[in-house]
XYZ file of C-alpha atoms in Angstrom:
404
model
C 12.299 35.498 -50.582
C 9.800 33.524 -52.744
C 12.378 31.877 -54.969
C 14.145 30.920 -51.407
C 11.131 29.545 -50.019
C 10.509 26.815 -53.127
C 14.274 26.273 -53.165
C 13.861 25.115 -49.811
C 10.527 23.244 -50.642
C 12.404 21.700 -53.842
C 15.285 20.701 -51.633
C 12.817 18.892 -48.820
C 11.106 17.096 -51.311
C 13.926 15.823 -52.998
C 15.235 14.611 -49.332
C 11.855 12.926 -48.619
C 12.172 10.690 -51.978
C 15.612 9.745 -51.648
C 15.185 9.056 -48.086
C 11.860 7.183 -49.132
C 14.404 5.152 -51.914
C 16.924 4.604 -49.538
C 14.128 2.906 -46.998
C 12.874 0.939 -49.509
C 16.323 -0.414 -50.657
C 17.176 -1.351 -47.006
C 13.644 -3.172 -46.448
C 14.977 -5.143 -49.480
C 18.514 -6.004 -48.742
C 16.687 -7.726 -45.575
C 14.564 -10.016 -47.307
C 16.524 -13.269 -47.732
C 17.143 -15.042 -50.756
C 14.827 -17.448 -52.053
C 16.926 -20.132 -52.359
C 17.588 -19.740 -48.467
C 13.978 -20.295 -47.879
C 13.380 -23.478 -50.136
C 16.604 -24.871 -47.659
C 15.325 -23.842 -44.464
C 11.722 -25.501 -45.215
C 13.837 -28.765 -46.725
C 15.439 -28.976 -43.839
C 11.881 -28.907 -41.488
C 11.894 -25.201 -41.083
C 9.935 -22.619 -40.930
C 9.748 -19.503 -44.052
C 7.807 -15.919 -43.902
C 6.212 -15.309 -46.562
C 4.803 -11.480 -47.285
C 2.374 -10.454 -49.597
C 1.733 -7.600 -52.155
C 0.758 -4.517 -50.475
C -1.678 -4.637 -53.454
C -3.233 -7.770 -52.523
C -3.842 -8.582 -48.985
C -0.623 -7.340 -47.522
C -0.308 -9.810 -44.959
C 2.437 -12.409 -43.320
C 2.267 -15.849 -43.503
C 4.494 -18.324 -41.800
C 4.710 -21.493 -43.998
C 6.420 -25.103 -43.488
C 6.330 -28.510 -44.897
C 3.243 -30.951 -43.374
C 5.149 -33.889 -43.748
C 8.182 -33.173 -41.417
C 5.680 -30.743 -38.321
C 6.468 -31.859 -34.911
C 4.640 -30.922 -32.401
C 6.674 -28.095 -31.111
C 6.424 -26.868 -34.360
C 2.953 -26.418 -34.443
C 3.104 -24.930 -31.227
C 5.208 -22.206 -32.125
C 3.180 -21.240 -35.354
C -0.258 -21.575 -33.141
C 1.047 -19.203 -30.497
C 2.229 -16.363 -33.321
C -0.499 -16.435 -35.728
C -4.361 -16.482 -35.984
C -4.421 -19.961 -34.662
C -6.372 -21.153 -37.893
C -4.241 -23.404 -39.733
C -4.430 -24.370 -43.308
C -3.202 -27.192 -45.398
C -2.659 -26.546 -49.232
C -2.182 -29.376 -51.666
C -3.629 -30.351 -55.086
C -7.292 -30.826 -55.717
C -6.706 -34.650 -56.486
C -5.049 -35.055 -53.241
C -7.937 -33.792 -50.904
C -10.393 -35.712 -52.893
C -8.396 -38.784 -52.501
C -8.812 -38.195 -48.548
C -12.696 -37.750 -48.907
C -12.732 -33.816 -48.631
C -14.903 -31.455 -50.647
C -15.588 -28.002 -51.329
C -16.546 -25.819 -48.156
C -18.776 -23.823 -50.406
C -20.575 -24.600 -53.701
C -20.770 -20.860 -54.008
C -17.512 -19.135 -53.631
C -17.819 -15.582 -52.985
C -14.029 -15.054 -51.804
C -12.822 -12.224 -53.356
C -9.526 -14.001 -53.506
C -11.322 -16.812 -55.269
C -9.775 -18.885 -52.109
C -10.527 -22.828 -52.561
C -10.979 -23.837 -49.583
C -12.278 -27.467 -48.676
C -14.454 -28.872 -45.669
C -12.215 -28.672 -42.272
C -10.464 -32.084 -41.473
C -8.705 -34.176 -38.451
C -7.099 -37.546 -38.673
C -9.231 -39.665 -35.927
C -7.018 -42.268 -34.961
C -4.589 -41.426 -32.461
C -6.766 -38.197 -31.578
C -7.919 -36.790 -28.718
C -9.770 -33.314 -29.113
C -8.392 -32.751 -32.770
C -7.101 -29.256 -31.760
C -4.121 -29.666 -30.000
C -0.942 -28.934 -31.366
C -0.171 -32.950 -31.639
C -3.162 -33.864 -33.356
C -3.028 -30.926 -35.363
C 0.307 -32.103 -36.548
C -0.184 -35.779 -37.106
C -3.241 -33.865 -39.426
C -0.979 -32.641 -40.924
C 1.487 -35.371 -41.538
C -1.376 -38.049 -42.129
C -2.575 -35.931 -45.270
C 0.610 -36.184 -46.726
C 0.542 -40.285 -47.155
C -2.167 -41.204 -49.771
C -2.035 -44.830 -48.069
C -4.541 -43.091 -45.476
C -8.058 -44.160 -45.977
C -10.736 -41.180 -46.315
C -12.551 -42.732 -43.094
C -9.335 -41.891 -41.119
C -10.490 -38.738 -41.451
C -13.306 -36.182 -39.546
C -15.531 -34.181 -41.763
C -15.316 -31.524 -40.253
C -12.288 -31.179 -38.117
C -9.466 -28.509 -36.926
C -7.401 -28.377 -40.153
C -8.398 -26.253 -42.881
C -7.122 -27.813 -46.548
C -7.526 -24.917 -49.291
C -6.577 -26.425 -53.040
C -3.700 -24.976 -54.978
C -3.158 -23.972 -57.796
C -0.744 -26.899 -60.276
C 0.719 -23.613 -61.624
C 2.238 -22.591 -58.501
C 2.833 -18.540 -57.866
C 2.718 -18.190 -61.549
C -0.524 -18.779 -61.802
C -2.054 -17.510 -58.610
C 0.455 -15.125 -56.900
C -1.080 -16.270 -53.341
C 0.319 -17.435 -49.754
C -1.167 -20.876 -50.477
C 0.707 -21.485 -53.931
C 3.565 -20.046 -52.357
C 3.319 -22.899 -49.733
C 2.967 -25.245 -52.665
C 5.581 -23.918 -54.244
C 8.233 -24.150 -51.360
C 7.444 -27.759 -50.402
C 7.432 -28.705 -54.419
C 10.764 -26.791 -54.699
C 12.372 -28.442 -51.804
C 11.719 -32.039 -52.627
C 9.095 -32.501 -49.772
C 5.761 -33.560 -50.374
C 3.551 -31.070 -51.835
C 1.755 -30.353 -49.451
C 2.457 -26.918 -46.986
C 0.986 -25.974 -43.635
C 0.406 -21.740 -43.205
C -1.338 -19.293 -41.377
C -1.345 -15.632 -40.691
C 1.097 -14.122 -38.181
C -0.744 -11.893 -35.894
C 0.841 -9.254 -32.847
C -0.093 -10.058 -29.406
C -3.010 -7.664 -29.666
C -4.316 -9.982 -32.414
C -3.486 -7.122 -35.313
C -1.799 -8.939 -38.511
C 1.741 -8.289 -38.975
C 2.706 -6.161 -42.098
C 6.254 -6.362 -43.423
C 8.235 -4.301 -40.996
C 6.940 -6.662 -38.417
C 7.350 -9.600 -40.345
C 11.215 -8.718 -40.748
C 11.515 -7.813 -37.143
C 9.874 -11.409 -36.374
C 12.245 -13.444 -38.685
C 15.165 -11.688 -37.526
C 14.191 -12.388 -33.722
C 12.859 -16.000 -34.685
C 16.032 -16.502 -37.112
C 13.216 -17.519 -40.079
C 14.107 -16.396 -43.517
C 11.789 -13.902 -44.690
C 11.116 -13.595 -48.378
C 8.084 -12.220 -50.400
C 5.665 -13.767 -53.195
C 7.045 -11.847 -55.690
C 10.496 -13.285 -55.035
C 9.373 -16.520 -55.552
C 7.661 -15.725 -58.983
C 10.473 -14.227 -60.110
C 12.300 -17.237 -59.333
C 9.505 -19.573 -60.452
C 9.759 -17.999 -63.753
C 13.834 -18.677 -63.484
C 13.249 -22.276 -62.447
C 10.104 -23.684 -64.125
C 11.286 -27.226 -63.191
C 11.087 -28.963 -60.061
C 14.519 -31.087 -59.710
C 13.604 -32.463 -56.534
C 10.380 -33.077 -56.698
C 8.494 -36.475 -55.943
C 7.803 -38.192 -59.457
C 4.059 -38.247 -58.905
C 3.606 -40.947 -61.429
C 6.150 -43.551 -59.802
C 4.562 -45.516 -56.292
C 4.856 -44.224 -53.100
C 6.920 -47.680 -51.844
C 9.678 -47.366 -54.377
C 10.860 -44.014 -53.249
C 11.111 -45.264 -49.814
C 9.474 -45.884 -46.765
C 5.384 -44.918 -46.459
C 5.560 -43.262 -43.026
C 2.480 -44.017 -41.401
C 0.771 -41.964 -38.563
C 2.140 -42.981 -35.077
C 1.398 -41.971 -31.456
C 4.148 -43.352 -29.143
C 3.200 -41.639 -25.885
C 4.987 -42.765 -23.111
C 7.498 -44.965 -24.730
C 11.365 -44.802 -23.752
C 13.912 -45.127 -26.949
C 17.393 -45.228 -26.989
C 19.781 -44.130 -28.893
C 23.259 -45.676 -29.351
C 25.597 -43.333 -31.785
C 28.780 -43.599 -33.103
C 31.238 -40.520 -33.357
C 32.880 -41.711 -36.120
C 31.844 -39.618 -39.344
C 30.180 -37.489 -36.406
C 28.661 -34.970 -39.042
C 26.494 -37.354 -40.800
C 25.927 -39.275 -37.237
C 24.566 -35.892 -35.457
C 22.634 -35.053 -38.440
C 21.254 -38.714 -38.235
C 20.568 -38.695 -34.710
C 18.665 -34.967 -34.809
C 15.812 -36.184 -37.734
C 15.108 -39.411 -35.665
C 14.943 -37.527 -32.453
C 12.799 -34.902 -34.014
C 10.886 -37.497 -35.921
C 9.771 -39.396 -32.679
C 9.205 -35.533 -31.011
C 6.775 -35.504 -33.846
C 5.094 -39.044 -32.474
C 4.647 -37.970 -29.116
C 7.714 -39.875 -27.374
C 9.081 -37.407 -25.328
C 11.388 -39.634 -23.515
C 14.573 -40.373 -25.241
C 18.082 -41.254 -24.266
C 21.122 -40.969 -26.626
C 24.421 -42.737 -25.978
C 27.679 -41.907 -27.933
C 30.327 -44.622 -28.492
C 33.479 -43.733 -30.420
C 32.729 -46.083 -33.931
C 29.752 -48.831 -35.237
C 31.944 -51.498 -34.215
C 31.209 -50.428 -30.899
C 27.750 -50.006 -31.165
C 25.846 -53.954 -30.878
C 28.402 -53.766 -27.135
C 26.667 -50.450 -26.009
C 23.238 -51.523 -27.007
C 23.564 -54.228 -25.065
C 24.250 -52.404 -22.056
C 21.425 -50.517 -22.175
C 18.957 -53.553 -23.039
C 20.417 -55.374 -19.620
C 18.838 -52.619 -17.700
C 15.317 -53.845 -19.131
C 14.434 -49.791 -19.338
C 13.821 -49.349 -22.861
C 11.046 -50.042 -25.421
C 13.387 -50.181 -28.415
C 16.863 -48.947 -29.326
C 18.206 -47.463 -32.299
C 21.793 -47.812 -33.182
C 23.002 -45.462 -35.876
C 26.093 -45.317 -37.296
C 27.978 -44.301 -40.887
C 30.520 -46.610 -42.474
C 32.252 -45.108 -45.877
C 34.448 -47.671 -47.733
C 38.329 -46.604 -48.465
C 40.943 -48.803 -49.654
C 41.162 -51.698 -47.889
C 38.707 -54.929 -46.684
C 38.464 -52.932 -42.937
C 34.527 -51.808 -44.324
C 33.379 -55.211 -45.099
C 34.614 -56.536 -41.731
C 33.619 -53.762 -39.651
C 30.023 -53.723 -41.695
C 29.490 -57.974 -41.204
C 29.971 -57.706 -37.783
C 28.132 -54.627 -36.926
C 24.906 -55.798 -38.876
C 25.533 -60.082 -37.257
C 25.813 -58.155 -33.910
C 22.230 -56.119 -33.988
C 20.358 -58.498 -35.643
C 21.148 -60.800 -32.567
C 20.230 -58.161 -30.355
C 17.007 -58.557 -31.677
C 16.581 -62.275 -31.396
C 18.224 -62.334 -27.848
C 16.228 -59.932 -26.168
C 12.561 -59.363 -28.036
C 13.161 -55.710 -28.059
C 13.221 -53.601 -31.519
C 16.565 -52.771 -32.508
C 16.775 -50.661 -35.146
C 19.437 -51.234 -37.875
C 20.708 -47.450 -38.539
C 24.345 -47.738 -39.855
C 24.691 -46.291 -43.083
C 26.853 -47.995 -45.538
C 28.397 -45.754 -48.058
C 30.568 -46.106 -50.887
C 31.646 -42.833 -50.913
C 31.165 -39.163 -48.312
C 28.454 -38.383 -51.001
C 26.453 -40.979 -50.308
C 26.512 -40.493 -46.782
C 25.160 -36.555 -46.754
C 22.635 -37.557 -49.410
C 20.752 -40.077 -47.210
C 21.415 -37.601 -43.537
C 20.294 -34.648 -45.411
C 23.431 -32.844 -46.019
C 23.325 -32.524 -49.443
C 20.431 -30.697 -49.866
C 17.693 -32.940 -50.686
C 15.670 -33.173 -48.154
C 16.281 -36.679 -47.338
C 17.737 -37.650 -44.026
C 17.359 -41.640 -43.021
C 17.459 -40.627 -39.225
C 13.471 -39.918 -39.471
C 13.002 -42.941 -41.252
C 14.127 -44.697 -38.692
C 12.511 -43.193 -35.696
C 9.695 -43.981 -37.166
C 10.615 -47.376 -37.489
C 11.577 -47.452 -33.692
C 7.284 -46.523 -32.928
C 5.718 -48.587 -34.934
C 7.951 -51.708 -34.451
C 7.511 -51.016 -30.557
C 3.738 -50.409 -30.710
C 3.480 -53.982 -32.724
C 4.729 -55.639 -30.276
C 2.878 -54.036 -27.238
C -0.188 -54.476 -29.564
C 0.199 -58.205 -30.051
C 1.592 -58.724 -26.493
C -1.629 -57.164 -24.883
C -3.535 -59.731 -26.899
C -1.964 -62.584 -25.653
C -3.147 -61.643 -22.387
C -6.215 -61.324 -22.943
């Protein structure tokens, strides 16, 4: 009877572990791959990120600061702790005027973390999700001067690490990390998912919440594992080389209230839609909430269509986007004359912005590697949008001063 009984104990405890294993190996399988994550957060999305159950064993939700809309920041605020932090490089905050919250750290993390910020102009309160995310945004363009900025404010900059994961396996070089290895600017928004009872989320949760959210879900250790795989940064900004030569500066914009169009051609429709989304999303991101979008069926047919629409006297500025690839024959140097003749009349005709958004591309890989298709990160569509603002608040700006 007593060799039954630890038979029966043996054979419970062996079911325990493998069941234990086979738990484990299914939590796994559900994490996503890393290289998933570095896409979704090139592309303006969102990444989990869970920790060591030896370290904090909490979930972070982390995203690139330079490409947060405000619906964005929403979503993270109404999931999370509410507090949210900005991690860059030491040299960066300093550049902005920031210091050290604490001359005595005492964080048993050994957590950096620098005096609390907002970027003043454009702001009302500093905590809303808008100015939170023009924060954000603003401390990603070094042309900002350190007065644009509140000591303290409602955004909470912690320094990373240079070495990344490898050298501090934390949430904030992990943010680092992701923005660095996606070609964005290094510098990543995160804070702590929470339940509704205000209880952090552990990594069951966190894999319920990315599957419900459809947010990739990975874990520090998979990115130092694939840190140590990848010790380059491909896509990476060339810190040494000027901000203006690797394209526009975005600057900080607040276009409440204004009314943009946009004309589109479905012609090359993948790389038009893809356009169209990162300007929409980049004027979200400003504030403008009203937007129209026309479709015409090519760019030849775009100046005719924006015309339309700047008869009815409606609009603040239009943006006409379009992609022209060259084949065989002179067709893409006609078409591409009279397409660019045709807006920049628009322009002179009517004193409204235009903006000139037809791509012209020598070949189809051209055109995904300036909408973002490629996987770079780049997408002229935001570029533009932004354009659209500031060109539009110019004018109102000088206009109101004629009045005066």
């Amino acid at each position: 009877l007593l060799k039954n009984e630890e038979r029966w104990a043996h054979k419970r405890d062996w079911k325990a572990h493998f069941a234990g294993r086979l738990r484990r190996s299914w939590r796994a399988m559900e994490f996503a791959p890393v290289e998933r994550a570095v896409e979704s957060l090139g592309r303006g999305g969102l990444v989990v990120v869970v920790d060591s159950t030896n370290r904090k064993d909490e979930c972070d939700v982390v995203f690139a600061a330079d490409q947060v809309t405000t619906e964005r920041m929403a979503f993270v605020i109404r999931h999370s702790t509410g507090i949210i932090y900005v991690a860059a490089d030491q040299g960066r905050l300093e550049h902005f005027g920031l210091s050290p919250a604490t001359q005595v750290n005492t964080d048993r993390f050994a957590n950096r973390a620098y005096v609390s910020t907002t970027f003043l102009p454009g702001s009302s309160t500093g905590l809303s999700a808008a100015d939170r995310a023009a924060t954000a945004r603003a401390l990603c363009n070094r042309s900002n001067k350190a007065e644009f900025f509140s000591k303290p404010g409602h955004m909470f900059p912690v320094v990373a690490d240079a070495g990344g994961v490898l050298a501090r396996p934390g949430h904030t070089e992990a943010a680092f990390d992701l923005c660095r290895l996606a070609g964005r600017a290094p510098v990543g928004c995160l804070t702590e998912l929470t339940h509704d009872d205000g209880s952090m989320l552990r990594r069951d949760a966190a894999l319920e919440f990315g599957k419900k959210h459809n947010i990739p879900v990975i874990t520090v250790d998979q990115l130092v594992e694939y840190r140590r795989a990848h010790d380059k940064f491909p896509n990476a900004p060339n810190p040494d080389s000027i901000p203006s030569i690797r394209g526009l500066d975005l600057p900080t914009l607040d276009g409440s209230g204004l009314k943009i169009a946009i004309v589109s051609a479905r012609w090359n429709s993948v790389v038009c839609e893809s356009l169209v989304q990162a300007a929409t999303e980049a004027m979200n991101s400003c504030n403008v909430q009203d937007i129209t979008v026309e479709y015409v069926a090519g760019s030849y047919e775009i100046p005719s269509a924006a015309q339309v629409l700047l008869e009815t006297g409606r609009y603040d500025g239009i943006i006409c986007i379009g992609c022209l690839i060259k084949g065989e024959t002179m067709h893409f140097e006609y078409i591409n004359e009279a397409v660019t003749q045709g807006v920049m009349r628009l322009n002179l005709d009517y004193k409204i912005p235009v903006i000139y958004g037809i791509l012209s591309c020598l070949d189809e890989d051209q055109a995904k590697a300036r909408s973002g298709l490629a996987g770079s990160g780049h997408n002229s569509g935001k570029e533009w949008g932004m354009t659209c603002i500031e060109s539009v608040l110019l004018k109102k700006r000088y206009r109101r001063s004629s009045r005066l």
